[in-house]
Short mmCIF file of C-alpha atoms in Angstrom, two decimals:
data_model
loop_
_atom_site.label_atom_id
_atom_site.label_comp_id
_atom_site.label_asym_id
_atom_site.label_seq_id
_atom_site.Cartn_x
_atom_site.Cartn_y
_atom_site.Cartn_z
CA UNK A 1 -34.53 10.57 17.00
CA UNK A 2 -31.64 9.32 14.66
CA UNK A 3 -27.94 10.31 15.79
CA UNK A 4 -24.44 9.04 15.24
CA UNK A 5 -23.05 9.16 18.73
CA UNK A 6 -19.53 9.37 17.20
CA UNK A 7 -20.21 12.78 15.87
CA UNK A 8 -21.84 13.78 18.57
CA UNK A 9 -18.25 13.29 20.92
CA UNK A 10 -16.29 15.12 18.35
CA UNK A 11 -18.42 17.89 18.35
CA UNK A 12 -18.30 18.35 22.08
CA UNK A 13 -14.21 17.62 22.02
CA UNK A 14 -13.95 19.35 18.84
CA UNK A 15 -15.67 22.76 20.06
CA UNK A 16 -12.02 23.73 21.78
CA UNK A 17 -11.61 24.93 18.85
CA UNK A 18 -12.05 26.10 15.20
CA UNK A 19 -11.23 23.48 12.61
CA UNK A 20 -10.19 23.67 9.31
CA UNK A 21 -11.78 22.11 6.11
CA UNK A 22 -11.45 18.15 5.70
CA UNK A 23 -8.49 17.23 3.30
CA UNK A 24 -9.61 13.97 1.29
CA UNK A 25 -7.42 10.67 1.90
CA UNK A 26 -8.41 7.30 3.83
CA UNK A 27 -8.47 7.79 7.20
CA UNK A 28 -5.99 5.67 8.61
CA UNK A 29 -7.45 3.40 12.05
CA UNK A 30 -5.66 0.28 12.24
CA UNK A 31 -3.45 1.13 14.89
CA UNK A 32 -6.14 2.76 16.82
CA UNK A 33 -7.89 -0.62 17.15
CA UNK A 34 -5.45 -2.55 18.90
CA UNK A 35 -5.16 -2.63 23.21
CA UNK A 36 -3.55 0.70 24.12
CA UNK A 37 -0.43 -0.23 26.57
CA UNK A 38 -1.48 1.17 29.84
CA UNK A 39 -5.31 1.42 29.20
CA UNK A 40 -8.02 1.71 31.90
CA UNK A 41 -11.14 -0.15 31.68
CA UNK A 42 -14.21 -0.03 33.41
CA UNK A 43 -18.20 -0.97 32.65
CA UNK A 44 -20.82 1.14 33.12
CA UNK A 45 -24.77 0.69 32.99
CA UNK A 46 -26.52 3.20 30.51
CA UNK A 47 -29.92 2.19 30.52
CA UNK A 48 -30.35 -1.56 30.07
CA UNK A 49 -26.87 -1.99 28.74
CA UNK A 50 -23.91 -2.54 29.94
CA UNK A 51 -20.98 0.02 28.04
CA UNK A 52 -17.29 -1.75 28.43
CA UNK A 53 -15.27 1.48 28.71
CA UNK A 54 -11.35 2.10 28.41
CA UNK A 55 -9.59 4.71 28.08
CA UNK A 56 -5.88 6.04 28.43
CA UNK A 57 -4.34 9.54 29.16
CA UNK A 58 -0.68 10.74 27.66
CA UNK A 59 1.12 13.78 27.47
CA UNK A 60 3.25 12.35 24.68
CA UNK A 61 0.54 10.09 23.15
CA UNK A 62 -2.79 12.27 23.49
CA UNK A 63 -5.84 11.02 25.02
CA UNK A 64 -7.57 7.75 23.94
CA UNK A 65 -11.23 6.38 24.81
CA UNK A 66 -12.82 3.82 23.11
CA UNK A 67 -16.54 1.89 24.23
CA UNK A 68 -18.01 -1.18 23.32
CA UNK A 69 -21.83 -2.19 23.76
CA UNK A 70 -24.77 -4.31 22.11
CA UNK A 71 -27.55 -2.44 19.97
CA UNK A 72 -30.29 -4.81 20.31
CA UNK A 73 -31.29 -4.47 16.45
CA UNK A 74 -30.04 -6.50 13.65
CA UNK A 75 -26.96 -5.14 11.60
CA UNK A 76 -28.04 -3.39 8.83
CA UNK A 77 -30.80 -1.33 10.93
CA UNK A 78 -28.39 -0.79 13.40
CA UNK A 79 -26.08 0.36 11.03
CA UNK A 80 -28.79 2.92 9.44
CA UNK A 81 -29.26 4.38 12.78
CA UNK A 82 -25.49 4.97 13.54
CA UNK A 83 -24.22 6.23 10.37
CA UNK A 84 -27.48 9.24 10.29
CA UNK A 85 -26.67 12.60 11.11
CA UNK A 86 -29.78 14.03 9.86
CA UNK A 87 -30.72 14.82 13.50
CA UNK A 88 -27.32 16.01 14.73
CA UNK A 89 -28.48 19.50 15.26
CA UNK A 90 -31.52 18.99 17.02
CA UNK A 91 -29.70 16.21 19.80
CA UNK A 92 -26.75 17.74 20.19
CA UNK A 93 -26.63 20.78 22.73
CA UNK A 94 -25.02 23.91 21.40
CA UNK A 95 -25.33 23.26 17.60
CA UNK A 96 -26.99 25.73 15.50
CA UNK A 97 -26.46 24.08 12.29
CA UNK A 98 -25.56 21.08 10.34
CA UNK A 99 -24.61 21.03 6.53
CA UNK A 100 -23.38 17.90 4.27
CA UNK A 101 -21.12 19.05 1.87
CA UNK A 102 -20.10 15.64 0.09
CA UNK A 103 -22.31 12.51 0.39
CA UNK A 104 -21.31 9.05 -1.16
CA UNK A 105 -22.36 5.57 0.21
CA UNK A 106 -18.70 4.90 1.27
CA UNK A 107 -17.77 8.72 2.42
CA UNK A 108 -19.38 12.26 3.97
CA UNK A 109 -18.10 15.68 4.75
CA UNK A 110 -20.07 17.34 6.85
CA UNK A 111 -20.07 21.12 8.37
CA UNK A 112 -20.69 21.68 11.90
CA UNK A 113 -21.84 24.89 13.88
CA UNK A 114 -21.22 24.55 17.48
CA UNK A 115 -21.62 27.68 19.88
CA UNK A 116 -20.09 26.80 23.44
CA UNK A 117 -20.64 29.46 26.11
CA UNK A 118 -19.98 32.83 24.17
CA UNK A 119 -17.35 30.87 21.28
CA UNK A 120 -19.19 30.04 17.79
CA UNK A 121 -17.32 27.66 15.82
CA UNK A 122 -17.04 25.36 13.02
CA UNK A 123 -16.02 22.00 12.86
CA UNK A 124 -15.65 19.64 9.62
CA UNK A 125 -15.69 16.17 9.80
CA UNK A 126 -14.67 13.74 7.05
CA UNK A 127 -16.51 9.84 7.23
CA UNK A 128 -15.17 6.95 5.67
CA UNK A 129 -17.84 4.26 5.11
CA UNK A 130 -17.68 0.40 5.25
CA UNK A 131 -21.59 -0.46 5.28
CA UNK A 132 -22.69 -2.17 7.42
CA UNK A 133 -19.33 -3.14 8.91
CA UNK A 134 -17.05 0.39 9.88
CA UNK A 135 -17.48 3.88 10.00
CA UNK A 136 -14.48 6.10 10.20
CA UNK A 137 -14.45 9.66 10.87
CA UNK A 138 -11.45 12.87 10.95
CA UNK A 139 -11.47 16.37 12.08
CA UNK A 140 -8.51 17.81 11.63
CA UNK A 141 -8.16 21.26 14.16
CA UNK A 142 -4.77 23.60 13.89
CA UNK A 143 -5.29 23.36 17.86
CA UNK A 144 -5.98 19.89 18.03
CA UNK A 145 -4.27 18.32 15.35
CA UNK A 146 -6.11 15.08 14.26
CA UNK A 147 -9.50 13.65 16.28
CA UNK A 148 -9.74 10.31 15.07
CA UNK A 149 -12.30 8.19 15.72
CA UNK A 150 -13.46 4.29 13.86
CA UNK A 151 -16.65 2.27 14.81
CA UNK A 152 -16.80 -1.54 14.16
CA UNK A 153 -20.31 -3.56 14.16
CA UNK A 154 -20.82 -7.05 14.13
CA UNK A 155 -23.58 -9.39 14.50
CA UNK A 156 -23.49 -10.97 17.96
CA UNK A 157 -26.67 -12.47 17.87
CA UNK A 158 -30.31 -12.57 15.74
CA UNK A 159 -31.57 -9.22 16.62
CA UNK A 160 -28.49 -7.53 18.38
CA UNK A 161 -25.30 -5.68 17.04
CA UNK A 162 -22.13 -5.41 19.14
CA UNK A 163 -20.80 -1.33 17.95
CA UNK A 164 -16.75 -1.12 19.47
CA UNK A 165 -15.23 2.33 19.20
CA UNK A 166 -12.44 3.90 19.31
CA UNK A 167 -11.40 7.60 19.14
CA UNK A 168 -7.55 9.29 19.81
CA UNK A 169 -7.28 13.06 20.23
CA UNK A 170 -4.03 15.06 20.93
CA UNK A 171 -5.42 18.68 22.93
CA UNK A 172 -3.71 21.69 23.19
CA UNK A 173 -1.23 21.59 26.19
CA UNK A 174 -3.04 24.56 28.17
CA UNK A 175 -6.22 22.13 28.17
CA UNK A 176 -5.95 19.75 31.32
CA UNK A 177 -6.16 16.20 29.56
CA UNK A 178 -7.86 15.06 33.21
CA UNK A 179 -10.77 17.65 31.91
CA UNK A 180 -10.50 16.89 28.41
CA UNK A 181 -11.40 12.62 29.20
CA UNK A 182 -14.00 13.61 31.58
CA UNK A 183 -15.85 15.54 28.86
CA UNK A 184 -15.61 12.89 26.43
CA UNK A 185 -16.48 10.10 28.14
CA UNK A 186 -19.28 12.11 29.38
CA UNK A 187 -20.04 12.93 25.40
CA UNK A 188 -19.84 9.11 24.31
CA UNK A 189 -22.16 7.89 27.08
CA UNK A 190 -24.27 10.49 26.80
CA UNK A 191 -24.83 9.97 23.28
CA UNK A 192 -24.82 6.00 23.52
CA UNK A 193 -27.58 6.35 25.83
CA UNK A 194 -29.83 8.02 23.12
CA UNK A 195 -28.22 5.76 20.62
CA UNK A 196 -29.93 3.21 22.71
CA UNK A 197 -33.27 4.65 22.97
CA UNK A 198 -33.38 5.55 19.54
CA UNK A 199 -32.57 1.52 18.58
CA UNK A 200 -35.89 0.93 21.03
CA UNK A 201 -38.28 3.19 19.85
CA UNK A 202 -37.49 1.47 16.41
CA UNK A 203 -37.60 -2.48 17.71
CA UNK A 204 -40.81 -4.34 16.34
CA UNK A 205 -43.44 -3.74 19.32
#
């Protein structure tokens, strides 16, 4: 049971609506790293771990949410675990197919079919890799403008990997942002928490 929880929040806050294709260019993060003025934070337990969440809300800025948590597996596994979408499809309620349309070891495009309710759509995203360090990832949505997201991993400890990420997203202004941070913060623990299971079933027994 491989997934990159990453994806798997974009897809749900991506599936308000259709994107357009990827346009190639490095995906630009730096400034999404650093504390948001104003930011929320609270922990949460999902499983066995504990998931340091913040998160901030702006009309003018968009919506930011970013999580931070320990994969107890060594770097590089960990980091074969979070950057494979090769189960995407079959984790990820509501999507009927997955296609890679560009694969290098530093970047991925990647075609998603999502059907929400009665709505089919499809969603690009574009990743950026560092291995085993940072993972970047874009959709681009002429709703949604740019859905941003970066993951950093680090060695904390032999056998466990501390994964921070960060995502910014800008929704339509019909779409209550109170919803909008709900959902996603539902999406990223939700898909942390299989993250998590998936790094256990794969831990030396």
């Amino acid at each position: 049971m491989k997934q990159c929880f990453m994806v798997w929040a974009a897809v749900v806050s991506g599936a308000l609506s259709a994107a357009s294709p990827v346009v190639a260019g490095t995906i630009d993060t730096a400034w999404l790293e650093r504390a948001w003025p104003g930011q929320r934070e609270h922990t949460y337990e999902v499983g066995k771990a504990e998931v340091h969440w913040r998160q901030k809300v702006s009309a003018q800025e968009g919506i930011f949410a970013g999580a931070r948590f320990i994969a107890p597996l060594e770097l590089e596994r960990t980091w074969r675990l979070s950057s494979d979408y090769s189960d995407l499809g079959a984790m990820t309620p509501g999507v009927t197919a997955v296609r890679v349309l560009e694969h290098t070891p530093t970047r991925q495009v990647i075609e998603v079919d999502v059907k929400v309710l009665w709505k089919s759509v499809r969603l690009y995203f574009e990743m950026e890799q560092e291995p085993p360090e940072a993972l970047r990832f874009r959709m681009n949505t002429p709703a949604l403008g740019d859905y941003l997201g970066v993951a950093r991993l680090r060695p904390v400890s032999p056998g466990q990997t501390e994964i921070k990420l960060s995502t910014w997203l800008s929704p339509p202004a019909r779409v209550p942002r109170g919803l909008v941070i709900w959902i996603e913060r539902g999406a990223i623990l939700g898909g942390i928490r299989n993250f998590l299971k998936t790094c256990e079933h794969a831990s030396p027994t």
